[in-house]
Amino acid sequence: MRAVALLAVSTFSASLAGCATAPEREIVMPECSLPAPVYPAQSRRLGEMGVVEVRTELDTEGRVIAARVLRSSGMIRLDDAAVAAMRAVRCSPALDKRTGDPVAYAFEQAIRFRLD
């Protein structure tokens, strides 16, 4: 049996359009649908397991514009599967709590690949 778990990592951040001195914004976090990653067949055969931490960036419409590995599992197939899953995420826009305007947003997600 295979198991793939999504581990919530509470390191969400709002993009401030590159302005290092801008005040912190209060953000209404987007609601996201996170698809289950596909456990690569070769990784299953080889018994590869691990945790991949992925940073995913959303545009102002909630679309994924980038996903990259922050912390590798040490197995490229698992890392690639985690990034592919995060690229398939669907989200509502993040909103500036004060103005209600949509804002770019980024978050980190840990994905655990485990064989049972």
N, CA and C of each residue as an Amber inpcrd file, in Angstrom:
protein
   348
   0.8530000  -1.1810000   0.0000000   0.0000000   0.0000000   0.0000000
   0.8920000   1.2340000   0.0000000   0.4460000   2.2540000  -0.6780000
   1.2400000   3.4830000  -0.7080000   0.5210000   4.5680000   0.0690000
   1.3000000   5.4830000   0.5640000   0.7000000   6.6140000   1.2590000
   1.4570000   7.8690000   0.8740000   0.7270000   8.8840000   0.5760000
   1.3040000  10.1960000   0.3230000   0.5230000  11.1560000   1.1940000
   1.2240000  11.8980000   2.0010000   0.5450000  12.8140000   2.9130000
   0.9610000  14.2430000   2.6120000   0.0150000  15.1390000   2.7130000
   0.3080000  16.5620000   2.6190000   0.4160000  17.0890000   4.0350000
   1.5270000  17.6730000   4.3510000   1.7440000  18.2220000   5.6800000
   1.6520000  19.7360000   5.5880000   0.7290000  20.2870000   6.2940000
   0.5810000  21.7430000   6.2700000   1.7670000  22.3880000   6.9610000
   2.3360000  23.3430000   6.3220000   3.4370000  24.0980000   6.8940000
   2.9250000  25.5150000   7.0800000   2.9890000  26.0050000   8.2820000
   2.3680000  27.2980000   8.5740000   3.2810000  28.4640000   8.2510000
   3.8730000  28.4290000   7.0740000   4.7110000  29.5390000   6.6530000
   4.1390000  30.1200000   5.3750000   3.0400000  30.8280000   5.5180000
   2.3950000  31.4990000   4.4090000   2.9010000  32.9350000   4.3670000
   2.9990000  33.4780000   3.1660000   3.4330000  34.8700000   3.0770000
   2.7470000  35.5540000   1.9070000   2.5480000  36.8140000   2.0380000
   1.9630000  37.6010000   0.9510000   3.0740000  38.3260000   0.2210000
   2.9600000  38.3970000  -1.0580000   3.9250000  39.1320000  -1.8520000
   3.6480000  40.6200000  -1.7060000   4.6910000  41.3650000  -1.4780000
   4.5340000  42.8120000  -1.3420000   5.1510000  43.5150000  -2.5440000
   5.1100000  42.8550000  -3.6830000   5.5780000  43.4260000  -4.9490000
   6.9950000  43.9770000  -4.8420000   7.8530000  43.2960000  -4.1060000
   9.2500000  43.6620000  -4.0330000   9.5680000  44.8490000  -3.1510000
   8.6320000  45.3930000  -2.4440000   8.8610000  46.5690000  -1.6050000
   9.3140000  46.1240000  -0.2210000  10.5920000  46.2620000   0.0660000
  11.1450000  45.7790000   1.3250000  10.6900000  46.6000000   2.5250000
  10.2690000  47.8360000   2.3080000   9.9000000  48.6790000   3.4440000
   8.3890000  48.8290000   3.6170000   7.6160000  48.1550000   2.7990000
   6.1540000  48.2590000   2.9110000   5.6890000  47.6450000   4.2260000
   4.6470000  48.2130000   4.8240000   4.1310000  47.6370000   6.0660000
   3.5070000  46.2700000   5.7930000   3.5000000  45.4370000   6.8240000
   2.8830000  44.1150000   6.7050000   1.4110000  44.2680000   6.3670000
   0.9460000  43.4600000   5.4550000  -0.4720000  43.4380000   5.1090000
  -1.1480000  42.3080000   5.8510000  -2.3870000  42.5370000   6.2140000
  -3.1920000  41.4320000   6.7160000  -3.8690000  40.8290000   5.5050000
  -3.7060000  39.5330000   5.3560000  -4.1810000  38.8420000   4.1660000
  -5.2740000  37.8490000   4.5380000  -6.3200000  37.8360000   3.7350000
  -7.3080000  36.7660000   3.8140000  -6.7470000  35.6630000   2.9270000
  -6.3290000  34.5640000   3.5730000  -5.6720000  33.4970000   2.8310000
  -6.6240000  32.8470000   1.8350000  -6.0830000  32.4210000   0.7020000
  -6.9270000  31.7730000  -0.2950000  -7.3400000  30.3780000   0.1570000
  -8.4500000  29.9210000  -0.3800000  -8.8410000  28.5330000  -0.1810000
  -8.2700000  27.7630000  -1.3580000  -7.5830000  26.6650000  -1.0450000
  -6.9200000  25.8960000  -2.0960000  -7.3500000  24.4400000  -2.0770000
  -7.3800000  23.8750000  -3.2620000  -7.6090000  22.4490000  -3.4380000
  -6.2590000  21.8310000  -3.7810000  -5.7580000  20.9740000  -2.8870000
  -4.4510000  20.3590000  -3.0790000  -4.6240000  18.9280000  -3.5780000
  -4.2290000  18.6460000  -4.8210000  -4.3680000  17.2820000  -5.3240000
  -3.3570000  16.3530000  -4.6630000  -3.7130000  15.0910000  -4.5570000
  -2.7740000  14.1050000  -4.0130000  -1.6560000  13.8940000  -5.0300000
  -0.4090000  13.9580000  -4.5830000   0.7030000  13.7150000  -5.5020000
   0.6840000  12.2680000  -5.9910000   1.1880000  12.0650000  -7.1860000
   1.3300000  10.7160000  -7.7270000   2.6690000  10.1660000  -7.2490000
   2.6230000   9.0110000  -6.5920000   3.8580000   8.3670000  -6.1320000
   4.5010000   7.7300000  -7.3560000   5.6950000   8.1570000  -7.7470000
   6.3130000   7.6050000  -8.9520000   6.4950000   6.0850000  -8.8430000
   6.1280000   5.3750000  -9.9100000   6.1860000   3.9070000  -9.9040000
   7.5940000   3.3980000  -9.6060000   8.5990000   4.0030000 -10.2150000
   9.9700000   3.5500000  -9.9770000  10.3820000   3.8030000  -8.5240000
   9.9650000   4.9030000  -7.9620000  10.2680000   5.1850000  -6.5530000
   9.6150000   4.1500000  -5.6510000   8.3960000   3.7490000  -5.9830000
   7.7140000   2.6990000  -5.2030000   8.4910000   1.3960000  -5.2840000
   8.9070000   1.0170000  -6.5060000   9.6710000  -0.2350000  -6.6740000
  10.9820000  -0.2080000  -5.8960000  11.6190000   0.9580000  -5.8740000
  12.9170000   1.0890000  -5.2020000  12.7840000   1.3670000  -3.7080000
  11.5630000   1.5400000  -3.2310000  11.3450000   1.8050000  -1.8080000
  11.7410000   3.2010000  -1.3760000  11.7510000   4.1380000  -2.3150000
  12.1340000   5.5110000  -1.9790000  11.0230000   6.2000000  -1.1950000
  11.4170000   6.8530000  -0.1160000  10.4790000   7.6070000   0.7150000
  11.1450000   8.9210000   1.1050000  10.3400000   9.8910000   1.4890000
  10.9110000  11.1510000   1.9410000   9.8810000  12.2570000   2.0110000
  10.3550000  13.4110000   2.4510000   9.5150000  14.6020000   2.5670000
  10.1160000  15.6830000   1.6750000   9.2510000  16.3170000   0.8990000
   9.6620000  17.4070000   0.0120000   8.9340000  18.6680000   0.4640000
   9.6480000  19.7430000   0.6530000   9.0170000  21.0210000   0.9710000
   9.0320000  21.8820000  -0.2900000   7.8470000  22.3250000  -0.7080000
   7.6880000  23.0680000  -1.9550000   7.1290000  24.4570000  -1.6630000
   7.7030000  25.4610000  -2.2910000   7.1650000  26.8260000  -2.2270000
   6.3480000  27.0510000  -3.4960000   5.1150000  27.4880000  -3.3070000
   4.2030000  27.7230000  -4.4200000   3.7910000  29.1850000  -4.4140000
   3.8860000  29.8230000  -5.5720000   3.5200000  31.2300000  -5.7060000
   2.2610000  31.3490000  -6.5520000   1.3440000  32.1960000  -6.0970000
   0.0790000  32.4310000  -6.7850000   0.0240000  33.8620000  -7.2930000
  -0.6290000  34.0540000  -8.4420000  -0.8380000  35.4190000  -8.9220000
  -2.0810000  36.0020000  -8.2510000  -2.4720000  37.1860000  -8.6530000
  -3.6030000  37.8530000  -8.0000000  -4.9430000  37.1850000  -8.2890000
  -4.9640000  36.2610000  -9.2330000  -6.1960000  35.5180000  -9.5240000
  -6.2030000  34.1400000  -8.8700000  -5.1390000  33.8280000  -8.1120000
  -5.0630000  32.5460000  -7.4260000  -4.4550000  31.4360000  -8.2660000
  -3.9240000  31.7770000  -9.4340000  -3.2950000  30.7710000 -10.3020000
  -1.8440000  30.5600000  -9.8940000  -1.3940000  29.3120000  -9.9790000
   0.0000000  28.9930000  -9.6760000   0.8790000  29.5610000 -10.7840000
   1.8610000  30.3600000 -10.3830000   2.8060000  30.9050000 -11.3600000
   4.1960000  30.3130000 -11.1780000   4.4420000  29.6830000 -10.0230000
   5.7350000  29.0460000  -9.7900000   5.6080000  28.0460000  -8.6470000
   6.3690000  26.9760000  -8.7580000   6.4810000  25.9990000  -7.6740000
   7.9020000  25.4620000  -7.7290000   8.5680000  25.4630000  -6.5750000
   9.9570000  24.9900000  -6.5550000  10.2540000  24.3040000  -5.2350000
  11.2260000  23.4150000  -5.2730000  11.6330000  22.6690000  -4.0860000
  12.4410000  23.5830000  -3.1750000  12.0150000  23.6710000  -1.9160000
  12.7910000  24.3880000  -0.8970000  13.7030000  23.4250000  -0.1590000
  13.1600000  22.2290000   0.1280000  13.9490000  21.2010000   0.8140000
  13.6700000  19.8790000   0.1090000  14.7220000  19.3000000  -0.4270000
  14.6120000  18.0710000  -1.2080000  14.4680000  16.8420000  -0.3230000
  13.8190000  15.8420000  -0.8730000  13.7370000  14.5360000  -0.2150000
  15.0340000  13.7660000  -0.4210000  15.8430000  14.2310000  -1.3630000
  17.0490000  13.5060000  -1.7360000  16.8110000  12.5740000  -2.9170000
  15.5540000  12.4880000  -3.3580000  15.1840000  11.6530000  -4.4940000
  14.5160000  12.5460000  -5.5410000  15.1490000  12.6830000  -6.7040000
  14.6470000  13.6030000  -7.7240000  13.2340000  13.2490000  -8.1780000
  12.9120000  11.9490000  -8.2650000  11.5650000  11.5610000  -8.7000000
  10.5070000  12.0450000  -7.7130000  10.7880000  11.9270000  -6.4240000
   9.8370000  12.3970000  -5.4110000   9.7250000  13.9170000  -5.4510000
  10.8590000  14.5780000  -5.5960000  10.8410000  16.0450000  -5.6860000
  10.0050000  16.5070000  -6.8800000  10.2220000  15.8650000  -8.0350000
   9.4700000  16.2420000  -9.2370000   7.9780000  15.9910000  -9.0710000
   7.6130000  14.8750000  -8.4350000   6.1900000  14.5580000  -8.2150000
   5.5460000  15.5860000  -7.2910000   6.2790000  16.0290000  -6.2780000
   5.7450000  17.0270000  -5.3480000   5.5230000  18.3610000  -6.0570000
   6.4860000  18.7780000  -6.8700000   6.3460000  20.0350000  -7.6110000
   5.1810000  19.9380000  -8.5970000   5.0520000  18.8050000  -9.2850000
   3.9410000  18.6290000 -10.2300000   2.5970000  18.7410000  -9.5140000
   2.4960000  18.1490000  -8.3340000   1.2430000  18.2320000  -7.5730000
   0.9410000  19.6760000  -7.1920000   1.9480000  20.4130000  -6.7640000
   1.7080000  21.7960000  -6.3500000   1.3980000  22.7000000  -7.5450000
   1.9110000  22.3640000  -8.7170000   1.5570000  23.1400000  -9.9130000
   0.0980000  22.9360000 -10.2980000  -0.4960000  21.8380000  -9.8310000
  -1.9000000  21.5340000 -10.1360000  -2.8680000  22.0950000  -9.0930000
  -2.3410000  22.7830000  -8.0800000  -3.1840000  23.3730000  -7.0310000
  -4.1400000  24.3930000  -7.6490000  -5.3410000  24.4310000  -7.1350000
  -6.3310000  25.4250000  -7.5520000  -6.7130000  26.2420000  -6.3230000
  -6.6310000  27.5660000  -6.4440000  -6.8960000  28.4410000  -5.2930000
  -7.8020000  29.6070000  -5.6770000  -8.5190000  30.0820000  -4.6770000
  -9.2130000  31.3570000  -4.8300000  -8.1590000  32.4500000  -4.6180000
  -8.4120000  33.6730000  -5.0520000  -7.4310000  34.7320000  -4.8340000
  -7.2500000  35.0470000  -3.3390000  -6.0250000  35.3720000  -2.9590000
  -5.7710000  35.9220000  -1.6250000  -6.2110000  37.3830000  -1.6790000
  -6.7020000  37.8930000  -0.5560000  -7.2160000  39.2610000  -0.5400000
  -6.5630000  40.0900000   0.5540000  -6.3190000  41.3520000   0.2450000
  -5.8800000  42.3000000   1.2590000  -7.0760000  42.5140000   2.1830000
  -6.8910000  42.2350000   3.4680000  -8.0100000  42.2930000   4.4160000
  -8.6000000  43.6980000   4.5320000  -7.7620000  44.7070000   4.4140000
  -8.2250000  46.0860000   4.5730000  -8.9900000  46.5830000   3.3500000
  -8.4480000  46.3080000   2.1570000  -9.0460000  46.8660000   0.9350000
  -9.9240000  45.8780000   0.1730000  -9.7160000  44.5870000   0.4160000
 -10.4470000  43.5730000  -0.3410000  -9.8570000  43.3040000  -1.7130000
  -8.7490000  43.9700000  -2.0230000  -8.1090000  43.7810000  -3.3250000
  -7.3750000  42.4450000  -3.3740000  -7.4000000  41.7660000  -4.5300000
  -6.6310000  40.5310000  -4.6620000  -5.1330000  40.8420000  -4.6420000
  -4.3640000  39.9530000  -4.0440000  -2.9130000  40.1290000  -3.9460000
  -2.2150000  38.8300000  -4.3320000  -0.9850000  38.9680000  -4.8140000
  -0.1490000  37.8000000  -5.0640000   0.1610000  37.1590000  -3.7150000
   0.4170000  35.8750000  -3.7320000   0.5430000  35.1330000  -2.4750000
   1.4830000  33.9570000  -2.6750000   2.1760000  33.5600000  -1.6370000
   3.0600000  32.3960000  -1.6970000   2.9140000  31.6010000  -0.4150000
   3.0790000  30.2880000  -0.5350000   3.0190000  29.4380000   0.6450000
   3.9390000  28.2440000   0.4680000   4.2490000  27.6230000   1.5880000
   5.0970000  26.4350000   1.5890000   4.2730000  25.2470000   2.0340000
   4.5340000  24.1190000   1.3960000   3.7870000  22.8970000   1.6880000
   4.7670000  21.7330000   1.7320000   4.7120000  20.9620000   2.7970000
   5.5210000  19.7470000   2.8940000   4.6840000  18.5740000   2.4050000
   5.2830000  17.7460000   1.5710000   4.6120000  16.5650000   1.0370000
   5.4410000  15.3470000   1.4180000   4.7880000  14.4090000   2.1010000
   5.4770000  13.2050000   2.5750000   5.1170000  12.0290000   1.6700000
   6.1400000  11.3530000   1.1800000   5.9750000  10.1190000   0.4190000
   6.3920000   8.9740000   1.3320000   5.4590000   8.0740000   1.5850000
   5.7210000   6.9800000   2.5290000   5.1050000   5.7020000   1.9710000
   5.8370000   4.6140000   2.0700000   5.3290000   3.2970000   1.6770000
   4.9350000   2.5480000   2.9310000   3.7490000   1.9800000   2.9270000
   3.2860000   1.2020000   4.0800000   3.3870000  -0.2730000   3.7840000
